Short mmCIF file of C-alpha atoms and ligand atoms in Angstrom, two decimals:
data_model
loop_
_atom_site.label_atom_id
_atom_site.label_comp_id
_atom_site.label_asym_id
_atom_site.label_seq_id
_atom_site.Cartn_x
_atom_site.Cartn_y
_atom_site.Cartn_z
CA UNK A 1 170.54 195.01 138.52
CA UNK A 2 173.25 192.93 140.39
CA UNK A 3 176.74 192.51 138.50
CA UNK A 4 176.69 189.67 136.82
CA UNK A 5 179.90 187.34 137.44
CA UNK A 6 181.82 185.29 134.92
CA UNK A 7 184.69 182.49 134.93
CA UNK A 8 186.52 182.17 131.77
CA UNK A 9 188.40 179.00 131.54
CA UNK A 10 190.72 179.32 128.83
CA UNK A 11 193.85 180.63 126.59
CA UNK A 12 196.54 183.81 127.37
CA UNK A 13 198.50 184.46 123.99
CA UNK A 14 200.74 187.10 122.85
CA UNK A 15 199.52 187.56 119.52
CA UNK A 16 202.53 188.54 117.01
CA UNK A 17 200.44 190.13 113.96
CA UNK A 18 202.27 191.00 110.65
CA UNK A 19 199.71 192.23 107.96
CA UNK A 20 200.25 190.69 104.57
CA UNK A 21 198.72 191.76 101.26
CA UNK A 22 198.03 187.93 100.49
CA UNK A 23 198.85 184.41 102.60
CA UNK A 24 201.90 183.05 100.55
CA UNK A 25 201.41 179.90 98.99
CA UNK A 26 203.97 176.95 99.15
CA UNK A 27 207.29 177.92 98.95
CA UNK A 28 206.69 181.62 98.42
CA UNK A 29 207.60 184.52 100.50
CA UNK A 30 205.20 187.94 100.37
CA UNK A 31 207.28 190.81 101.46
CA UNK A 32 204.62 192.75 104.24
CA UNK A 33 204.38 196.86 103.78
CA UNK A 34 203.08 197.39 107.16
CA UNK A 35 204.60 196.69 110.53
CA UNK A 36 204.80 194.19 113.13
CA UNK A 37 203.59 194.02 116.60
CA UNK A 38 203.56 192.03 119.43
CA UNK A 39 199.92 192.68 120.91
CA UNK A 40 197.76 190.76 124.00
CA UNK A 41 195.18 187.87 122.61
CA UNK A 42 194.46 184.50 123.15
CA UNK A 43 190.36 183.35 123.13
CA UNK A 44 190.24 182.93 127.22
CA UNK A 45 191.98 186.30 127.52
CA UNK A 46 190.16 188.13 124.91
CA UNK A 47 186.67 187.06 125.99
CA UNK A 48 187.71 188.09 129.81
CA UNK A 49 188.61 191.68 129.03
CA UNK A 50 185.68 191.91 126.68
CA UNK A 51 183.17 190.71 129.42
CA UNK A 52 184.79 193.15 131.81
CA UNK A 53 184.45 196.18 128.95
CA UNK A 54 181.22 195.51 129.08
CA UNK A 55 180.46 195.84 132.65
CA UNK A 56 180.79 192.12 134.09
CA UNK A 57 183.14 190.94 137.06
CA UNK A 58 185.27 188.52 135.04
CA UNK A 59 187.89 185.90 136.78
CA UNK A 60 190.03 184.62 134.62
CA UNK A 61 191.73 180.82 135.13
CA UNK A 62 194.91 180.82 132.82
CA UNK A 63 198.09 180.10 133.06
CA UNK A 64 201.41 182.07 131.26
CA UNK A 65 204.74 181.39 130.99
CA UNK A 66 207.71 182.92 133.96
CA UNK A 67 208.29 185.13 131.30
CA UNK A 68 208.11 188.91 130.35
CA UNK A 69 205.36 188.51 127.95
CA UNK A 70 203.07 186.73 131.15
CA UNK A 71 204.03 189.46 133.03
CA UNK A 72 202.87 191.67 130.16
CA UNK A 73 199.75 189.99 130.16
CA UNK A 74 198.85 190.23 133.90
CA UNK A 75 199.49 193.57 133.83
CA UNK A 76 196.97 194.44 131.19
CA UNK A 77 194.46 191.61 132.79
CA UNK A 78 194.74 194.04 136.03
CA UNK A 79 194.34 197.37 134.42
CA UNK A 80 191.16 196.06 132.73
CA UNK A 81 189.71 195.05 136.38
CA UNK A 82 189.94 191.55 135.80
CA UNK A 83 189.98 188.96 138.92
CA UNK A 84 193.53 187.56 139.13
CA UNK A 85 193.11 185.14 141.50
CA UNK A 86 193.24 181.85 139.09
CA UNK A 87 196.04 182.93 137.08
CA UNK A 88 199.40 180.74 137.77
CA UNK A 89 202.71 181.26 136.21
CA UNK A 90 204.18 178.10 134.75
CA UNK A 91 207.72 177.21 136.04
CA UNK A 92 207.68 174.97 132.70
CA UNK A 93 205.90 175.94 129.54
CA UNK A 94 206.33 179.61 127.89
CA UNK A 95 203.55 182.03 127.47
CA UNK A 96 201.20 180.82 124.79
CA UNK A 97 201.77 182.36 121.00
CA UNK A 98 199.72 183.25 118.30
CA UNK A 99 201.32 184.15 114.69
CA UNK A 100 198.62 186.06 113.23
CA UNK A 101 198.43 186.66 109.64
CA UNK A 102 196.46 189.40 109.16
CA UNK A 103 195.17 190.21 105.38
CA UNK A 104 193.97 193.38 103.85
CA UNK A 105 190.15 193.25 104.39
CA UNK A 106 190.37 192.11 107.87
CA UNK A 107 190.67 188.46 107.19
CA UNK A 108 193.51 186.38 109.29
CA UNK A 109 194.86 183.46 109.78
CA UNK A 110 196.36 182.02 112.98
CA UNK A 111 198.91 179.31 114.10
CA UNK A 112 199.02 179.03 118.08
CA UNK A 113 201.64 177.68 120.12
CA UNK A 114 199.72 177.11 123.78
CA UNK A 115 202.48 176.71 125.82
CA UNK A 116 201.46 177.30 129.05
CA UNK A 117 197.96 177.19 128.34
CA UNK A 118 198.08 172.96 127.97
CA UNK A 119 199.02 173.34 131.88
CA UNK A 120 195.66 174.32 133.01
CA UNK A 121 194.75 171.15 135.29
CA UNK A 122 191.57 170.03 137.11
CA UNK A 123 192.74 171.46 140.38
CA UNK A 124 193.15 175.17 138.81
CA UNK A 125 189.79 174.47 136.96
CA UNK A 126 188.22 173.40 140.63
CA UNK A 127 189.36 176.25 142.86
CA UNK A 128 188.55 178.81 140.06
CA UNK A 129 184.79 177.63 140.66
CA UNK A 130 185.29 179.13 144.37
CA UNK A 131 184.60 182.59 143.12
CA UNK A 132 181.03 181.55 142.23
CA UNK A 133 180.37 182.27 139.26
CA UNK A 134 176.76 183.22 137.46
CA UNK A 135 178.21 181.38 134.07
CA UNK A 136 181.32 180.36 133.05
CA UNK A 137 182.90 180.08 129.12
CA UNK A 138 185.34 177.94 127.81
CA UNK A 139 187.22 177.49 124.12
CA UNK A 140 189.13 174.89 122.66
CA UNK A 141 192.17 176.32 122.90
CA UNK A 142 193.24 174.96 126.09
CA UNK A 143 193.65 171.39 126.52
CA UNK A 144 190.57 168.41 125.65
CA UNK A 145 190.74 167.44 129.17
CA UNK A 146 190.59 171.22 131.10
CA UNK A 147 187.60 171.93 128.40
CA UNK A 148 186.30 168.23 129.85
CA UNK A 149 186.90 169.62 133.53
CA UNK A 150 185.22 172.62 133.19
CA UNK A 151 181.91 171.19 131.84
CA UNK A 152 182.22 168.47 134.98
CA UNK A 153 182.57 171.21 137.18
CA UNK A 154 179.54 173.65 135.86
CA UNK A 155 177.17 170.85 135.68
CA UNK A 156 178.39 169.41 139.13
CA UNK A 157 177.41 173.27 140.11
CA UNK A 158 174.56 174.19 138.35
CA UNK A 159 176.51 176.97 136.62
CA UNK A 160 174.95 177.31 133.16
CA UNK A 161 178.19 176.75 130.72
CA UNK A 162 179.22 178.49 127.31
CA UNK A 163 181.42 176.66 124.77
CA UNK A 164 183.13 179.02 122.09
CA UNK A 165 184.36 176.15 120.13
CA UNK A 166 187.31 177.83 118.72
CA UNK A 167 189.57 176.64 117.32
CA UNK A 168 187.02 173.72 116.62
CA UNK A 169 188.86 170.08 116.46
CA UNK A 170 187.20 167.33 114.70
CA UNK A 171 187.40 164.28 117.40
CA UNK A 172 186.74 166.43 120.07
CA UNK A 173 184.09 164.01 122.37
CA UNK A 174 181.44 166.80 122.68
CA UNK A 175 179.23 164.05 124.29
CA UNK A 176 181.59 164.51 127.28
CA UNK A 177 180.62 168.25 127.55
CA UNK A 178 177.04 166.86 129.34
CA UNK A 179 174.79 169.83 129.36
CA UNK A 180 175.83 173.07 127.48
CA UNK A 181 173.59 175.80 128.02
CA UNK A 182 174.81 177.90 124.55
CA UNK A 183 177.20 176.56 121.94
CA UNK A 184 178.59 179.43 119.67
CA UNK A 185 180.66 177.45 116.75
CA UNK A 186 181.93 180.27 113.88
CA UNK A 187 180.93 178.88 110.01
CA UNK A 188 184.29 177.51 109.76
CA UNK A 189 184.11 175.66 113.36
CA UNK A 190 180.46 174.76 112.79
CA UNK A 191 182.10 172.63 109.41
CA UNK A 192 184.45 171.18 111.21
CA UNK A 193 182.43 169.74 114.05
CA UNK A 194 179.22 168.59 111.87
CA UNK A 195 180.72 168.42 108.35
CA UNK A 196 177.91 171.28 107.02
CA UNK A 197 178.58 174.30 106.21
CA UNK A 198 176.54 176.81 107.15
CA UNK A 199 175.91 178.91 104.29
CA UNK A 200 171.81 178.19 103.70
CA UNK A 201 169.32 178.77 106.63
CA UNK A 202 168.21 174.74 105.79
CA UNK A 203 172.08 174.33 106.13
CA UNK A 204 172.11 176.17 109.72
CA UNK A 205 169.80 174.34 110.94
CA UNK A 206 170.79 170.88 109.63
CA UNK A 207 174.31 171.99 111.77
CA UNK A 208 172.33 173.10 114.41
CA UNK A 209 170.03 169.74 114.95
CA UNK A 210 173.68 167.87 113.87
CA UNK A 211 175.09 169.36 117.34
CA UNK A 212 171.77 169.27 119.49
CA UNK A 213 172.00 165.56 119.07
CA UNK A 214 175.63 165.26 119.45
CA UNK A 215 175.27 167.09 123.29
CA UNK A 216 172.44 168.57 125.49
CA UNK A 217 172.47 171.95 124.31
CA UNK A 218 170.07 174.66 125.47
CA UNK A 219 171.14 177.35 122.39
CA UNK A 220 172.65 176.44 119.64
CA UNK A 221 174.40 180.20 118.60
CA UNK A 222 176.24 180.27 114.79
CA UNK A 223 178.29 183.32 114.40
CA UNK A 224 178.05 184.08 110.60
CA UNK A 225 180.26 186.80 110.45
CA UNK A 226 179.09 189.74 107.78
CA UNK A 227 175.68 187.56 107.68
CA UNK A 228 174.76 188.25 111.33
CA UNK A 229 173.93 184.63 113.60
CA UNK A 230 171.66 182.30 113.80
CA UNK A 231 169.98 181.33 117.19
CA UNK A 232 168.37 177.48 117.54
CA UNK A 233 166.81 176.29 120.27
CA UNK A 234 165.72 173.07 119.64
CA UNK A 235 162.21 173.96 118.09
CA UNK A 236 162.69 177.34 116.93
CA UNK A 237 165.29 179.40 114.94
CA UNK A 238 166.23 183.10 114.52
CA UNK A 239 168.81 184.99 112.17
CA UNK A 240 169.55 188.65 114.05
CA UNK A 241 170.89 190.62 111.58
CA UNK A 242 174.43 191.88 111.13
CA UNK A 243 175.63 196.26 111.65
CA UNK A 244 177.21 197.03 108.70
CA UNK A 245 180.95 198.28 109.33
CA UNK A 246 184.34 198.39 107.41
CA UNK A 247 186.32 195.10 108.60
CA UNK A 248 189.89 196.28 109.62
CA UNK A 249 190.74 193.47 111.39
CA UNK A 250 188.51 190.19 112.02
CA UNK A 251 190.80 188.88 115.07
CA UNK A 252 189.03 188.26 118.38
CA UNK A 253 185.33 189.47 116.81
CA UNK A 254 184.34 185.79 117.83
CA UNK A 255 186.05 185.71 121.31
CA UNK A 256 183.93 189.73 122.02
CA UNK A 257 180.53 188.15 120.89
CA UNK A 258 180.70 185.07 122.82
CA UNK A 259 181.55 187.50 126.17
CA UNK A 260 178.73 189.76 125.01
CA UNK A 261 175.97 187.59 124.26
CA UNK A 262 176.70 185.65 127.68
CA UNK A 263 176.89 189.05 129.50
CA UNK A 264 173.64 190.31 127.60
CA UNK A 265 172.05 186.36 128.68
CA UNK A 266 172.68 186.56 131.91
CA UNK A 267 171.63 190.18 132.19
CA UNK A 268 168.45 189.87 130.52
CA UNK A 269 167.53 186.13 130.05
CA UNK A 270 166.61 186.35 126.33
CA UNK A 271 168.97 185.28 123.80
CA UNK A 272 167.72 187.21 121.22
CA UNK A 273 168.57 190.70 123.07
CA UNK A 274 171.33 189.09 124.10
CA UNK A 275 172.68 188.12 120.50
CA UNK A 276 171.79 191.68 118.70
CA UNK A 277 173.79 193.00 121.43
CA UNK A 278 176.46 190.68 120.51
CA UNK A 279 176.11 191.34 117.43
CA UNK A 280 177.15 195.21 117.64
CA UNK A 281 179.88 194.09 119.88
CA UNK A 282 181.07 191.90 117.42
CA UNK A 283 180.66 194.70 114.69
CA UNK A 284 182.71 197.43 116.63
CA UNK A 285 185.55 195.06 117.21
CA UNK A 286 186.64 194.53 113.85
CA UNK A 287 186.80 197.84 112.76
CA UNK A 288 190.17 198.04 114.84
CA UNK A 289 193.41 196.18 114.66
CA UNK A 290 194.63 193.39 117.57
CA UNK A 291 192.69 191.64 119.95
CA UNK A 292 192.30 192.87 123.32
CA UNK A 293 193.25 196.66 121.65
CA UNK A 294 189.95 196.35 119.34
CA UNK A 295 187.64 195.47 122.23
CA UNK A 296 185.29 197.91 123.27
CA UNK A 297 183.30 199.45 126.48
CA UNK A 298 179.56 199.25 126.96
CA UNK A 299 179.32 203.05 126.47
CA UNK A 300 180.93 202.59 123.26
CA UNK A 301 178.58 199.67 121.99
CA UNK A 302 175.49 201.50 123.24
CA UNK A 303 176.37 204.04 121.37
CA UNK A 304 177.23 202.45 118.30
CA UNK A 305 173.63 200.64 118.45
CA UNK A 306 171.74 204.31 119.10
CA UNK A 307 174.02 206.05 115.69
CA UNK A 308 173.03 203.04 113.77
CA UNK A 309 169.66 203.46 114.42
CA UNK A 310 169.83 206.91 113.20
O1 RIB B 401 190.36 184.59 118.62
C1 RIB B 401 191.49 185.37 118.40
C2 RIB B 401 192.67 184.82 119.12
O2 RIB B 401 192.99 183.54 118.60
C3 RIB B 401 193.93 185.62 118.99
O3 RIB B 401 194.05 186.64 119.94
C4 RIB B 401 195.03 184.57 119.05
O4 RIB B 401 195.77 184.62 120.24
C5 RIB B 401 194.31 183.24 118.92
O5 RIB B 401 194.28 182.64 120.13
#
């Protein structure tokens, strides 16, 4: 079977993650008992190296900051085989940022600072599509009108596109997006772009039909977290089931099972294979701390899937 190639439009971050026994509230301050680290993330970059970990030619279009930490970055981009090609360095903004909180139980929370990320422009998002891609994903962590840009161009092309709508934004014109081939919202993003949450199946697909009629989407895919996904298609639904792990670390599970279950699409052409296999991937990343550091191989995930079985 021929490699499969894929574009990721979208974020480079360093991530600065503190653990913290709670999130304080207003006007409190939680003294943290473990340390501090500045580690690779950002959605576009983790999704990249977790495509590539799983056996895909990945390009990345980003932008960093003419700083040490985008230096950092391109360095680790090129030890894990990733196509450089579309990645500028920004004469104005920083590197992007992430401060992630990181609870015990695996839970986070994240403020980003994009920086250089805001810079991607039309041009960057045009030549990128030179490399030809089989499918290309995008987030919402770059700016509306790259995200915009990248849809224009994939449709223009005939290059099926992925949305991994984190971090969701409420007026984001998802009309504009045209024809989305799979749209992977989170529970939390899901809320925030159809006002349901989706905790019931009746609730999933109530979110599901809310964004089928808000754009032309082929799959609608719900990452649920512990509870697995749910898979929509306009007629029929599916939940795969979750693996059952220890969460360490939650950060980036998202950004691995969007690369996954494109990698596993475009591989087989069946989204269900596709999203059990994201699924694991998903699974195996947060049982280890950071972003890109958690993300695994393909001979780790197959055999993950085989021990679980037995
Ligand atoms: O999805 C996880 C990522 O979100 C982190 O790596 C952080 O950089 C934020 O972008």
């Amino acid at each position: 079977m021929s490699v499969k190639r894929i574009l990721v439009v979208g974020s480079a971050n360093i991530d600065f993650l503190m653990t913290t026994p709670y999130v304080p509230s207003e006007g409190e301050t939680v003294i943290s008992e473990g340390a501090y680290t500045f580690v690779p993330g950002g959605k576009g970059a983790n999704t990249a190296v977790a495509a590539a970990r799983l056996g895909a030619e990945a390009v990345f279009c980003a932008r960093v900051g003419d700083d040490a930490y985008g230096d950092r970055l391109i360095n680790i981009y090129r030890e894990n085989g990733i196509d450089l090609r579309y990645i500028k360095t920004d004469r104005l903004e920083q590197t992007g940022l992430s401060v992630v909180m990181l609870e015990k139980g695996g839970a986070n929370r994240i403020i980003v600072y994009p920086g250089a990320n805001r810079r991607i422009n039309d041009n960057d998002i045009e030549n990128a599509f030179y490399c030809y891609p089989d499918a290309v994903i995008t987030q919402f962590e770059i700016g509306e009108a790259a995200v915009i840009q990248t849809a224009r161009v994939a449709n223009t092309e005939g290059v099926p596109l992925i949305i991994d709508a984190g971090p969701a934004r409420r007026d984001f014109p998802l009309a504009k997006l045209e024809q989305v081939e799979i749209l992977s919202p989170n529970e939390n993003e899901t809320e925030i772009l159809t006002g349901i949450r989706p905790t019931t199946l009746d609730d999933c697909l109530r979110a599901s039909m809310a964004l089928m009629n808000a754009v032309d989407i082929k799959y609608v895919v719900l990452k649920l977290g512990a509870r697995g996904c749910y898979i929509y298609d306009g007629k029929y639904c599916d939940i795969i089931s979750p693996y059952d792990v220890q969460p360490v670390d939650t950060t980036a599970a998202g950004d691995a099972f969007t690369a996954a279950l494109t990698h596993e699409y475009l591989r087989t052409g069946d989204i269900i294979t596709a999203a059990r296999f994201a699924n694991a991937v998903g699974a195996l990343t947060v049982t280890k701390v950071g972003a890109i550091s958690s993300l695994p191989t393909r001979k780790e995930v197959e055999q993950f899937i085989i021990d679980s079985i037995s």
